[in-house]
Coordinates of C-alpha atoms in Angstrom, one line a residue:
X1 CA 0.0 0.0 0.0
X2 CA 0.9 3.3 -0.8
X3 CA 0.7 6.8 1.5
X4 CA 0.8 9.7 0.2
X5 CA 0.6 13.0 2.7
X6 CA 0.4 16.9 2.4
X7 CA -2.0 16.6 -0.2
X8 CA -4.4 19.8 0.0
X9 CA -7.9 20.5 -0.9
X10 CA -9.2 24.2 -0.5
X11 CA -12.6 24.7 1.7
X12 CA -14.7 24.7 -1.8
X13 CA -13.1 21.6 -3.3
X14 CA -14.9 18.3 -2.6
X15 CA -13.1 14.9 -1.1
X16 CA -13.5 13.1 -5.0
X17 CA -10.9 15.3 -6.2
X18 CA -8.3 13.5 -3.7
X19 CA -8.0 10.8 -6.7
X20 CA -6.5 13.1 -9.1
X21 CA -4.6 14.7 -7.2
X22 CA -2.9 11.2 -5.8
X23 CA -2.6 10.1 -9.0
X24 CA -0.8 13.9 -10.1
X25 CA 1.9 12.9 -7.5
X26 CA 2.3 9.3 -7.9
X27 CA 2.7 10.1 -12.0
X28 CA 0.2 7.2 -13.0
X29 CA -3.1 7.5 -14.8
X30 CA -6.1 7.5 -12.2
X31 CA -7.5 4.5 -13.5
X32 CA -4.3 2.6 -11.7
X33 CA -6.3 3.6 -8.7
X34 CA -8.2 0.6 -7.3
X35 CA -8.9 1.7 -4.0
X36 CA -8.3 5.2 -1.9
X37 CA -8.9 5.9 1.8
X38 CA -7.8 8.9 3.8
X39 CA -5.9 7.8 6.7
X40 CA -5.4 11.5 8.3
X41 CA -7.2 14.4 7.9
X42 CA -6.5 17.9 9.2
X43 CA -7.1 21.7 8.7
X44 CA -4.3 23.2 8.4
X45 CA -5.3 27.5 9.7
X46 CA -1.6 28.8 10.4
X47 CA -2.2 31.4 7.8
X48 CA -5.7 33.1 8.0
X49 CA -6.3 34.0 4.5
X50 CA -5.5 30.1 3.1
X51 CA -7.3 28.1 5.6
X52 CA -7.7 24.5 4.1
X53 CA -7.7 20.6 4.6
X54 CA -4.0 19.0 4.2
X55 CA -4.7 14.7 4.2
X56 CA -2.7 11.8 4.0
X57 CA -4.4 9.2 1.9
X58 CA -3.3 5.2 1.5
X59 CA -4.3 4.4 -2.3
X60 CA -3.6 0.4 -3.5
X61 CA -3.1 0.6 -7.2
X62 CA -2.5 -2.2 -10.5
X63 CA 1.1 -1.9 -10.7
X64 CA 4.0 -2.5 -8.7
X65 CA 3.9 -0.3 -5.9
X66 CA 7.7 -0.4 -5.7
X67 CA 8.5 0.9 -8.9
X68 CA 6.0 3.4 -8.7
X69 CA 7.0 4.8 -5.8
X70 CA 10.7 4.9 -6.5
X71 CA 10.2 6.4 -10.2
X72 CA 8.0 9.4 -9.1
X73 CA 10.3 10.6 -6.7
X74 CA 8.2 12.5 -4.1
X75 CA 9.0 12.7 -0.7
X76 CA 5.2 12.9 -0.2
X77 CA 5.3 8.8 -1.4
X78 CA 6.2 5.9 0.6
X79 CA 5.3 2.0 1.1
X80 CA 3.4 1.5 4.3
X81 CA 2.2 -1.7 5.7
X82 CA -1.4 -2.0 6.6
X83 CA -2.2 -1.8 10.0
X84 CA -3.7 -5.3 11.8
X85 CA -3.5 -5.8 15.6
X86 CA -1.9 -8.9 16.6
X87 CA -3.2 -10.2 20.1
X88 CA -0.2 -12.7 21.8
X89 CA -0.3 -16.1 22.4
X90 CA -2.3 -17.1 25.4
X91 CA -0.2 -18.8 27.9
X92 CA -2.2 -18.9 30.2
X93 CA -3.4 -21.6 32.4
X94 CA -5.1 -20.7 35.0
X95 CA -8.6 -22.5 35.5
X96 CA -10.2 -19.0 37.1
X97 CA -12.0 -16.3 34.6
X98 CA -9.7 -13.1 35.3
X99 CA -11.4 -9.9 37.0
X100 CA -12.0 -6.2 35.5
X101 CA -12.7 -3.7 37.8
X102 CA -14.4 -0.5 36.2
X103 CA -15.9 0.1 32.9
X104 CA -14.8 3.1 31.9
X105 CA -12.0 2.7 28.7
X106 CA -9.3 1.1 30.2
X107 CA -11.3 -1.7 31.5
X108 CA -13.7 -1.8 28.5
X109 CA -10.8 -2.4 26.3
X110 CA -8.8 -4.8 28.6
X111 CA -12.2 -7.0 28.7
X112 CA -12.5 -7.0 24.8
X113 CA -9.4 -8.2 24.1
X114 CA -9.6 -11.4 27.6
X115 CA -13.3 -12.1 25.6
X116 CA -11.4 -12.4 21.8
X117 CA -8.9 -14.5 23.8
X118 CA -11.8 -16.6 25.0
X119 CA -11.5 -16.2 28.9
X120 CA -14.7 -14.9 29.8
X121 CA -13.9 -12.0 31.4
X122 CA -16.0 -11.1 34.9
X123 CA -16.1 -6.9 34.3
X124 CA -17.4 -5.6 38.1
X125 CA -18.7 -1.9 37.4
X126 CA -20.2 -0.2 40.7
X127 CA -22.1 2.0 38.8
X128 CA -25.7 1.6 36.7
X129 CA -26.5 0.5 32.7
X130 CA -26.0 3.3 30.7
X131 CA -29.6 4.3 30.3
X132 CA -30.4 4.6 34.3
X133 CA -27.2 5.8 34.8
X134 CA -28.2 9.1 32.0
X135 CA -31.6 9.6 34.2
X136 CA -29.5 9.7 37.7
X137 CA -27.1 12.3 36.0
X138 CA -30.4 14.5 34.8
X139 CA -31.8 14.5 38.1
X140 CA -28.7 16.0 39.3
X141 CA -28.3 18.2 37.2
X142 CA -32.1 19.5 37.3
X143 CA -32.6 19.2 41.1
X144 CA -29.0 18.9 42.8
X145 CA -30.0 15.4 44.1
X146 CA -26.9 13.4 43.7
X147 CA -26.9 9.6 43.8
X148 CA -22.9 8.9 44.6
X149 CA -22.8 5.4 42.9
X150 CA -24.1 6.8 39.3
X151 CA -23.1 9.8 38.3
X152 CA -20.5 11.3 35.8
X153 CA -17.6 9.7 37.3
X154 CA -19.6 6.6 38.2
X155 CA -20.7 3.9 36.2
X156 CA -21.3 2.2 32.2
X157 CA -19.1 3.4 30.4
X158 CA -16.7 5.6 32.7
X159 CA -16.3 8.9 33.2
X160 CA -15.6 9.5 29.7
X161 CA -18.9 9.0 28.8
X162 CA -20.2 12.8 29.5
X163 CA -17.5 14.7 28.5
X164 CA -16.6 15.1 24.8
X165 CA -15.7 11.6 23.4
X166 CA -12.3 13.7 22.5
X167 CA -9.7 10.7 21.3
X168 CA -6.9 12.9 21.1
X169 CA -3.7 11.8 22.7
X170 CA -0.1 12.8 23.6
X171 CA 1.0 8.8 23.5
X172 CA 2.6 6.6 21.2
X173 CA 1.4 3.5 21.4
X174 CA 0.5 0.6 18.7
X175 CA -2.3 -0.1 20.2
X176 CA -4.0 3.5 19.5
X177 CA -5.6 2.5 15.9
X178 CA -7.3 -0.9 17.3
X179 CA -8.7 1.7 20.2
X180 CA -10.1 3.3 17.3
X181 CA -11.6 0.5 15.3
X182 CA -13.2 -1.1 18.2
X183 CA -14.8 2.3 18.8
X184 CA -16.0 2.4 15.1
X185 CA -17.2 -1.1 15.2
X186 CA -19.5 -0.3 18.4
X187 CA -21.0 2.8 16.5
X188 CA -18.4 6.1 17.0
X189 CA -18.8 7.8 13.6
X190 CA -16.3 6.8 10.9
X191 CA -14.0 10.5 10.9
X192 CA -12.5 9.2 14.4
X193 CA -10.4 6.9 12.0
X194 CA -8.8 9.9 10.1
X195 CA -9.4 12.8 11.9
X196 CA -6.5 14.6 13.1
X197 CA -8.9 15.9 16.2
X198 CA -11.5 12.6 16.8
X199 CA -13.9 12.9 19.1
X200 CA -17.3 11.0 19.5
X201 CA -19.7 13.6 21.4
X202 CA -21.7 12.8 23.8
X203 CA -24.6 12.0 22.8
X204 CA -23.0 9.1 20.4
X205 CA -21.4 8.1 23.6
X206 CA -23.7 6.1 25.2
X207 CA -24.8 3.8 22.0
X208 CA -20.8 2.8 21.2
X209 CA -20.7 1.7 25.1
X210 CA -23.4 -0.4 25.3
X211 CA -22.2 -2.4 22.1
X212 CA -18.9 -2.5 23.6
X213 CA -20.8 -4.3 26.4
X214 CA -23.0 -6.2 24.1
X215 CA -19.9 -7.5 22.3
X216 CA -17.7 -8.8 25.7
X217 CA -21.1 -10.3 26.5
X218 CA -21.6 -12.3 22.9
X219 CA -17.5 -13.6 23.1
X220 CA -18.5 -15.0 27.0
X221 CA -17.7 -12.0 29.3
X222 CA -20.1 -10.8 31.8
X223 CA -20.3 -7.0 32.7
X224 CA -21.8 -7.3 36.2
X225 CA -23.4 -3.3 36.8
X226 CA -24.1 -2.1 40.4
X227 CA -21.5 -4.2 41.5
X228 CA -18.7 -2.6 43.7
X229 CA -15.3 -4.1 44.9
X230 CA -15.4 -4.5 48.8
X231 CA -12.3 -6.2 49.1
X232 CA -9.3 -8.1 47.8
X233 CA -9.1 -11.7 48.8
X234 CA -4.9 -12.0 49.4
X235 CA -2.2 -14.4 51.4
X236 CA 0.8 -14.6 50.9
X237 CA 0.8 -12.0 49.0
X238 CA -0.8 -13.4 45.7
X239 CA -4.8 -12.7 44.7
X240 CA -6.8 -15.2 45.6
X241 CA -9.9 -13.7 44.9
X242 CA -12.3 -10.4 45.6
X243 CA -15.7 -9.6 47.2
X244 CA -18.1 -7.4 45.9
X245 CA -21.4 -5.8 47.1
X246 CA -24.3 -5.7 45.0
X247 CA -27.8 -4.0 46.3
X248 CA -26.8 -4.7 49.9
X249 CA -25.2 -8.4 49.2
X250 CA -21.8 -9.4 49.3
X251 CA -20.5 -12.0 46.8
X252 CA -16.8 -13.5 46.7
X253 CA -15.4 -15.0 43.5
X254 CA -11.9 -16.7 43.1
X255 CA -9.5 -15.1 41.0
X256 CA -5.7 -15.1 40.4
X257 CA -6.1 -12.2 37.9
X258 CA -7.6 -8.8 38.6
X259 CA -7.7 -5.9 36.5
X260 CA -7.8 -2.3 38.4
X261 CA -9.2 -0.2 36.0
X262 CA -11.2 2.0 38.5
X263 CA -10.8 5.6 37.3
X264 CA -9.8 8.4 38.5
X265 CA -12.7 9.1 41.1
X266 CA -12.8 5.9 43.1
X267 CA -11.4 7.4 46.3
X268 CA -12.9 4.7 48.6
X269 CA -11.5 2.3 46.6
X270 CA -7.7 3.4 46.6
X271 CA -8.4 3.6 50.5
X272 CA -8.9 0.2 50.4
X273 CA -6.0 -0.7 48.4
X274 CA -3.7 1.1 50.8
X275 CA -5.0 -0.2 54.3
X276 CA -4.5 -3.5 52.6
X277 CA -1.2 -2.5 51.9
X278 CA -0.8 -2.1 48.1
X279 CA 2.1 0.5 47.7
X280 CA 1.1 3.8 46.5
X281 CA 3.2 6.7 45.8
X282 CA 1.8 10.8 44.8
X283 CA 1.4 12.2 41.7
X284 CA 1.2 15.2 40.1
X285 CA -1.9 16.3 39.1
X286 CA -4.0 19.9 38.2
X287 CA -6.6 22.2 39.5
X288 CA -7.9 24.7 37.8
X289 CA -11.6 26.4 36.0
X290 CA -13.5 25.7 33.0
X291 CA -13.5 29.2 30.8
X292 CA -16.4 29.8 28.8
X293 CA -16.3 32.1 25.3
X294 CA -19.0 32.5 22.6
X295 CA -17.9 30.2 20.2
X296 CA -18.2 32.6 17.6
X297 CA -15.3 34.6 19.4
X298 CA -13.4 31.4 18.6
X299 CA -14.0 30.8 14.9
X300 CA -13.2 34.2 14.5
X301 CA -10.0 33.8 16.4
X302 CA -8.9 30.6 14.8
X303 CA -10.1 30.8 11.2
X304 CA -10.4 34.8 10.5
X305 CA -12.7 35.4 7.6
X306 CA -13.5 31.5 6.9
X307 CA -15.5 31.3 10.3
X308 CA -18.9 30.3 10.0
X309 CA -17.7 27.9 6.8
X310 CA -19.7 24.9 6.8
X311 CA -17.1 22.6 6.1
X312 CA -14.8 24.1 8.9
X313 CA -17.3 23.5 12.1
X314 CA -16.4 24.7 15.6
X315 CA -13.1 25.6 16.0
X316 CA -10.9 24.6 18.9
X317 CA -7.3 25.9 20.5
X318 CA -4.8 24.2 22.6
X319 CA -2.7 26.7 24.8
X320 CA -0.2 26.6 27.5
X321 CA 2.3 28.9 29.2
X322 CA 5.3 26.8 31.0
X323 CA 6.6 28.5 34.4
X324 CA 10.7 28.1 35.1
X325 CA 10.9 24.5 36.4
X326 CA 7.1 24.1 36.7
X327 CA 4.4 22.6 34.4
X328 CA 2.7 26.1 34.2
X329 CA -0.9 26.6 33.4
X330 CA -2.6 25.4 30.2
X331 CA -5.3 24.7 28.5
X332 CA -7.0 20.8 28.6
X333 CA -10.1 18.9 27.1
X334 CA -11.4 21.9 25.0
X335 CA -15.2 21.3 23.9
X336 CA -16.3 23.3 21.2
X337 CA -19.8 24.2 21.3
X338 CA -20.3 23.0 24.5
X339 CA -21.2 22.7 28.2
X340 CA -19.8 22.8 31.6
X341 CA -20.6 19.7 33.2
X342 CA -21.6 19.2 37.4
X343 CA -19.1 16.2 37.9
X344 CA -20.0 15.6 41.5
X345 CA -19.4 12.0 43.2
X346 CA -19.2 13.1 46.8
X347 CA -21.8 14.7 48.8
X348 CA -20.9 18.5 49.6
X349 CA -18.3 19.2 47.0
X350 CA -18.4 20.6 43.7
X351 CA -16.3 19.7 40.6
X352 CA -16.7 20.9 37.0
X353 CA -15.7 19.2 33.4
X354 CA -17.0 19.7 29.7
X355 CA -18.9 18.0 27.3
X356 CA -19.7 18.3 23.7
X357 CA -22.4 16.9 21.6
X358 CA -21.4 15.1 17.7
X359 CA -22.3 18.5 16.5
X360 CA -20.8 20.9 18.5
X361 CA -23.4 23.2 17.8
X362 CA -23.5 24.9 21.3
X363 CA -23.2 28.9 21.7
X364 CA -20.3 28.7 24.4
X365 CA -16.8 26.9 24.2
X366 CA -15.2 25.7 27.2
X367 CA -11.7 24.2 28.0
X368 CA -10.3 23.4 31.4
X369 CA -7.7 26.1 32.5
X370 CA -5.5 23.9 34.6
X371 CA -2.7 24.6 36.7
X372 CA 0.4 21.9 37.8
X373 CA 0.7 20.8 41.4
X374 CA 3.2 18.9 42.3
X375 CA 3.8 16.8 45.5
X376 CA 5.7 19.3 47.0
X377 CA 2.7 21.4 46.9
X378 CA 0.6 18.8 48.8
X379 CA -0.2 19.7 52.4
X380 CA 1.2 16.7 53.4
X381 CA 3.5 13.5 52.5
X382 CA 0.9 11.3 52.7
X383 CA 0.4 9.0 49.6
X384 CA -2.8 9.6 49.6
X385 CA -2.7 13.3 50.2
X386 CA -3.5 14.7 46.8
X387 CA -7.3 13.0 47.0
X388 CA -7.4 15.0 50.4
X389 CA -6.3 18.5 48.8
X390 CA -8.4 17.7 45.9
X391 CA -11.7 16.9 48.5
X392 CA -10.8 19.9 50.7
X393 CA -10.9 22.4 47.6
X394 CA -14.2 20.6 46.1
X395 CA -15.5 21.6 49.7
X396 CA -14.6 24.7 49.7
X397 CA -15.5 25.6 46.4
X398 CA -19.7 24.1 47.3
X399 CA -19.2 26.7 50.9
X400 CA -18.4 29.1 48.8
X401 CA -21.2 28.7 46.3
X402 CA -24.2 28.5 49.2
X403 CA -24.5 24.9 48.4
X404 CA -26.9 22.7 46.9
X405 CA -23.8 22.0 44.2
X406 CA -24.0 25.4 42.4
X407 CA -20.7 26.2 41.2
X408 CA -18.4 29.3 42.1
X409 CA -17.7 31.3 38.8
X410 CA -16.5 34.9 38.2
X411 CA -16.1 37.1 34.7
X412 CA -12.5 36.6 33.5
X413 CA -12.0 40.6 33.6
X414 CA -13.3 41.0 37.1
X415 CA -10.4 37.8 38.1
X416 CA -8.0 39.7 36.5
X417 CA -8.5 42.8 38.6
X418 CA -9.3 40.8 41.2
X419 CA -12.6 41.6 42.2
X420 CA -15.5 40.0 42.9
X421 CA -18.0 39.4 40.4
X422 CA -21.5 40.6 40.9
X423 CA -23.7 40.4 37.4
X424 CA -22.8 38.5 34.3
X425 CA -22.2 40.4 31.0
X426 CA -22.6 38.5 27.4
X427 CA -21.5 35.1 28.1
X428 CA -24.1 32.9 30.3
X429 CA -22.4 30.0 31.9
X430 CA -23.9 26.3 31.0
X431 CA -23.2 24.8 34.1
X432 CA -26.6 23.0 34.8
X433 CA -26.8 23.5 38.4
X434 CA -26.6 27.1 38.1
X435 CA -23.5 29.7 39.5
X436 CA -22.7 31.9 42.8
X437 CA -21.0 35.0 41.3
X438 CA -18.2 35.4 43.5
X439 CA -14.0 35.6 43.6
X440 CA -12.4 32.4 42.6
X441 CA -9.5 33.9 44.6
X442 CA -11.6 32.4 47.8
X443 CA -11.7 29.0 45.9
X444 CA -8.5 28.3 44.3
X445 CA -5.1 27.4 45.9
X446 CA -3.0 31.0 45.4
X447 CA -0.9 29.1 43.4
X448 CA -3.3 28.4 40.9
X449 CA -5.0 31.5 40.8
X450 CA -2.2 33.6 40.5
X451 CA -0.7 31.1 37.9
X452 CA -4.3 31.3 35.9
X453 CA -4.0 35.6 36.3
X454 CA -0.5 35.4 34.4
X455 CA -1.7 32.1 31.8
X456 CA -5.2 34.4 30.9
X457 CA -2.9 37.7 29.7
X458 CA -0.6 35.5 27.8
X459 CA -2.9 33.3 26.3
X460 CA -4.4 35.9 24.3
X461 CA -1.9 37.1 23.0
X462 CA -1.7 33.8 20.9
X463 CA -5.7 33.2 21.1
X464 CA -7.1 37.0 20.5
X465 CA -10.4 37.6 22.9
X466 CA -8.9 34.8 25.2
X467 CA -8.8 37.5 28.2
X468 CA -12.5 38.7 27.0
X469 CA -13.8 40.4 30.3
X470 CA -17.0 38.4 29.9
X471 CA -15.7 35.4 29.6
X472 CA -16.6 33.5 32.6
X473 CA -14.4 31.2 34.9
X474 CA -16.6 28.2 36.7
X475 CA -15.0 26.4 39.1
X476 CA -13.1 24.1 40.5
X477 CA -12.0 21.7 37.5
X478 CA -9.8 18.8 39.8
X479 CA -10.8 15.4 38.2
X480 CA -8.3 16.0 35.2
X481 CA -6.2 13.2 35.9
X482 CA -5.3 10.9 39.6
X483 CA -3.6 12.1 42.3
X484 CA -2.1 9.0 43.0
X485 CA -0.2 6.0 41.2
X486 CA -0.1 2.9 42.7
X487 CA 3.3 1.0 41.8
X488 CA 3.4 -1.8 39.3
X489 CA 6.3 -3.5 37.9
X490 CA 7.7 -4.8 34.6
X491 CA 4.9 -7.6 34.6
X492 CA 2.6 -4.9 35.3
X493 CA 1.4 -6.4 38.7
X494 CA 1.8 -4.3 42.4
X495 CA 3.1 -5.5 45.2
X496 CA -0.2 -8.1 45.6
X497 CA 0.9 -10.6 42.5
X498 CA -2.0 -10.9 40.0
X499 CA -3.4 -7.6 40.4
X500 CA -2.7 -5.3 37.9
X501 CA -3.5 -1.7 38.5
X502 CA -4.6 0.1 35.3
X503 CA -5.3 3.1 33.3
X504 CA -6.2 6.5 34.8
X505 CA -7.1 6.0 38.2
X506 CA -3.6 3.8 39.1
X507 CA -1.7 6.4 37.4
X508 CA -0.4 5.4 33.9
X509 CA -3.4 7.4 31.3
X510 CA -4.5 10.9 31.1
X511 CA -7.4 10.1 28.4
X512 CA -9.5 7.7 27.1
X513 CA -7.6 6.8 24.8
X514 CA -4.1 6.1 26.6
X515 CA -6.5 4.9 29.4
X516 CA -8.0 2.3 27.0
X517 CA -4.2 1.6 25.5
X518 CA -3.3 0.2 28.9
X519 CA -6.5 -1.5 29.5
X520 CA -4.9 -3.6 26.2
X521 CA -1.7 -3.8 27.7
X522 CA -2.7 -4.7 31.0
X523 CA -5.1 -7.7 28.9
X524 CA -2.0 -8.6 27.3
X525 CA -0.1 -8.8 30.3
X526 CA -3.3 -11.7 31.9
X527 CA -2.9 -13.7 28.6
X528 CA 0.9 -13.6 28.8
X529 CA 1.6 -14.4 32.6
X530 CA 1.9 -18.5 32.7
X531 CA 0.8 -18.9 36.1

């Protein structure tokens, strides 16, 4: 197969042209053409007056590939191999059916692959189905009556599942494009396999998890909902099994392999891990506010006269500003046309994230401003003292708000000056819930604050209308990634052989899809492990 890149197609030429123009550089008649798919598509806005689409396209033709390649002499041309994922050899011999815990990506992914190996994966998910789980997220978003076992963080399909579907990731890993195509398969739309910016929406979120469920469940799995991990069964240091609770009962099931894929939000659960004493070390996380802008401020921004183009959508931005010897502040999971979600999974604290629908067809953008913390910033050296700091500033920020989980929020001009808000301008916030008008100075570690002040002023100078006073700051965004990573080794396994902490919530993915990459590897690890 043949890839070609860079080839470019203004705003008013259509994707049939592509076959010309692949032929144009590969010097061959387009009938030669059998077959042509785009394998990366991006628009390419660095200069304002020439905004366009710049693809990469793999083309099969009737001649040697070879020859062709090497006669037209464009750098643009090369040989690829087709991409196939290759699942290992299962050596395993183990009589038990290994154990997922959570169904968010990484263990959604990590139970696909044990089902196509045939071991009839057991996934435990504390939360609700998908469906009951949506109603329970409504209600609290309508009346502020939070059920803290389904929620946004909480249950089918992960926390994920109400925030943008965005599948962009920092990573390299081989397993990215069979993330992808398993995502496709269960019903996310067909761009996420070129786009250079995939994302799913929300509101195609929920039908691509519960075929990802259906499918486990076909190939022998079970995905057991409303079930929640009590307890590991250990001696000797090995798993021998784990109980869970479901609707007041208490089950145990043997096990010598148990996946911990249990998110980011599952603070009861890391408790449990270290009293049982699974060793756990701090991380770095962020904190930070979601800032909302008209949408139409952004397009402007981003694609100058071409705004508004049909073919061009809502535009997006990724900023940061790196401090000397310090992550900085910048910008993280940016949802065009979108809303500022109530994330809530404790009673009395307030957290805020973003979603988008497919469309993106909202009035507001949002984007986490997030600022760096670093264990030395923690108040204390406690491995689990991030959760606390996190809990303690999701507390203060619901005081500070009156309660009843309306969020603190404040015009971006007035947290420049460093006043408290008291009336919004143009911008109305989307948080559900509603907002307390207030100073996110009173919210905020100073160190974020202040870090945000300086990030705002220099962010628009690359992003123009970034610092608009009306903008409005809703806060406290703290959920962006664990605070904690609990210690695996080169077998992926902790200190407790067998278990095998995984994806966001034990540290190693910031994403769904690196969170779903080592849900794979973590599979791969089960199949590979002889015991």
């Amino acid at each position: 197969m043949i890839r070609i890149n860079e080839i470019k197609l203004s705003l008013d030429e259509e994707e049939s042209l592509l076959r010309a123009k692949a032929s144009k550089i590969l010097r061959i008649n387009e009938k030669y053409i059998k077959s042509l798919t785009i394998f990366k598509k991006s628009i390419d806005a660095r200069k304002k007056d020439n905004v366009h689409f710049t693809y990469s396209v793999d083309v099969e033709i009737a001649l040697d590939e070879n020859q062709i390649v090497n006669k037209c002499k464009s750098s643009k041309a090369s040989i690829v191999k087709p991409y196939s994922y290759e699942m290992p050899a299962c050596r395993r011999k183990s009589e038990f059916r290994p154990i997922v815990v959570g169904f968010g990506p990484a263990g959604m992914l990590a139970g696909i692959i044990l089902a196509e190996a045939g071991l009839k994966p057991i996934i435990l998910e504390r939360g609700k189905g998908i469906d009951e789980r949506t109603r329970d997220v409504n209600e609290f978003w309508t009346k502020a009556r939070l059920d803290e076992e389904s929620n946004v963080q909480f249950g089918e399909g992960g926390a994920g599942t109400f925030s943008d579907g965005k599948l962009t990731t920092g990573i390299k890993s081989p397993f990215i494009r069979k993330v992808l195509e398993e995502l496709y398969e269960a019903g996310a739309p067909e761009e996420i396999l070129y786009s250079s910016k995939p994302h799913i929406g929300t509101d195609r979120l929920a039908v691509v998890v519960k075929n990802i469920r259906k499918k486990i469940e076909k190939l022998g799995g079970e995905v057991r909902l409303e079930c929640k991990l009590e307890k590991l069964i250990c001696a000797n240091g090995f798993i021998h099994g784990v109980t869970y609770s479901h609707r007041g009962e208490t089950t145990d099931i043997q096990a010598d392999s148990v996946i911990m894929a249990i998110g980011h939000s599952a603070r009861d659960t890391v408790e449990m891990l270290y009293d049982m004493g699974v060793e756990i070390i701090q991380k770095a996380f962020s904190v930070g506010a979601r800032i909302e802008h008209p949408q139409s401020l952004i397009n402007k921004a981003q694609y100058g006269k071409f705004a508004g183009h049909k073919k061009l959508g809502a535009a997006d931005y990724k900023l940061a500003c790196h401090g000397l010897h310090e992550r900085g502040a910048y910008t993280f999971c940016m949802c065009p046309g979108g809303t500022v979600v109530a994330a809530a999974s404790e009673k009395e604290g307030v957290i805020v994230n973003g979603m988008s629908s497919l469309a993106r067809d909202g009035e507001n953008a949002n984007s986490a401003l997030l600022v760096g913390i670093e264990p030395k910033d923690f108040p204390s050296e406690h491995p689990l003292a991030g959760i606390y700091y996190q809990r303690e500033i999701e507390h203060r920020a619901y005081e500070l708000a009156g309660g009843n989980y309306k969020a603190p929020a404040q015009l971006v001009g007035d947290f420049l000056k460093g006043e408290k808000s008291t009336q919004l301008g143009d911008v109305q916030p989307t948080y559900p819930i509603g907002v307390t008008l207030t100073s996110l100075d009173e919210c905020l570690p100073e160190k974020v604050s202040r870090t945000m002040k300086d990030a705002i002023v220099k962010m628009d100078e690359k992003l123009n209308g970034f610092k608009l006073y009306d903008a409005v700051l809703t806060a406290p965004e703290t959920r962006s990634s664990s605070s904690v990573r609990i210690l695996r080794d080169e077998f992926l396994q902790c200190n407790i052989r067998g278990v095998y902490p995984c994806g966001e919530g034990a540290g190693y993915a910031g994403g769904i899809v690196s969170a779903a990459c080592d849900g794979i590897k973590c599979a791969h690890a089960v199949l590979t492990d002889e015991h």
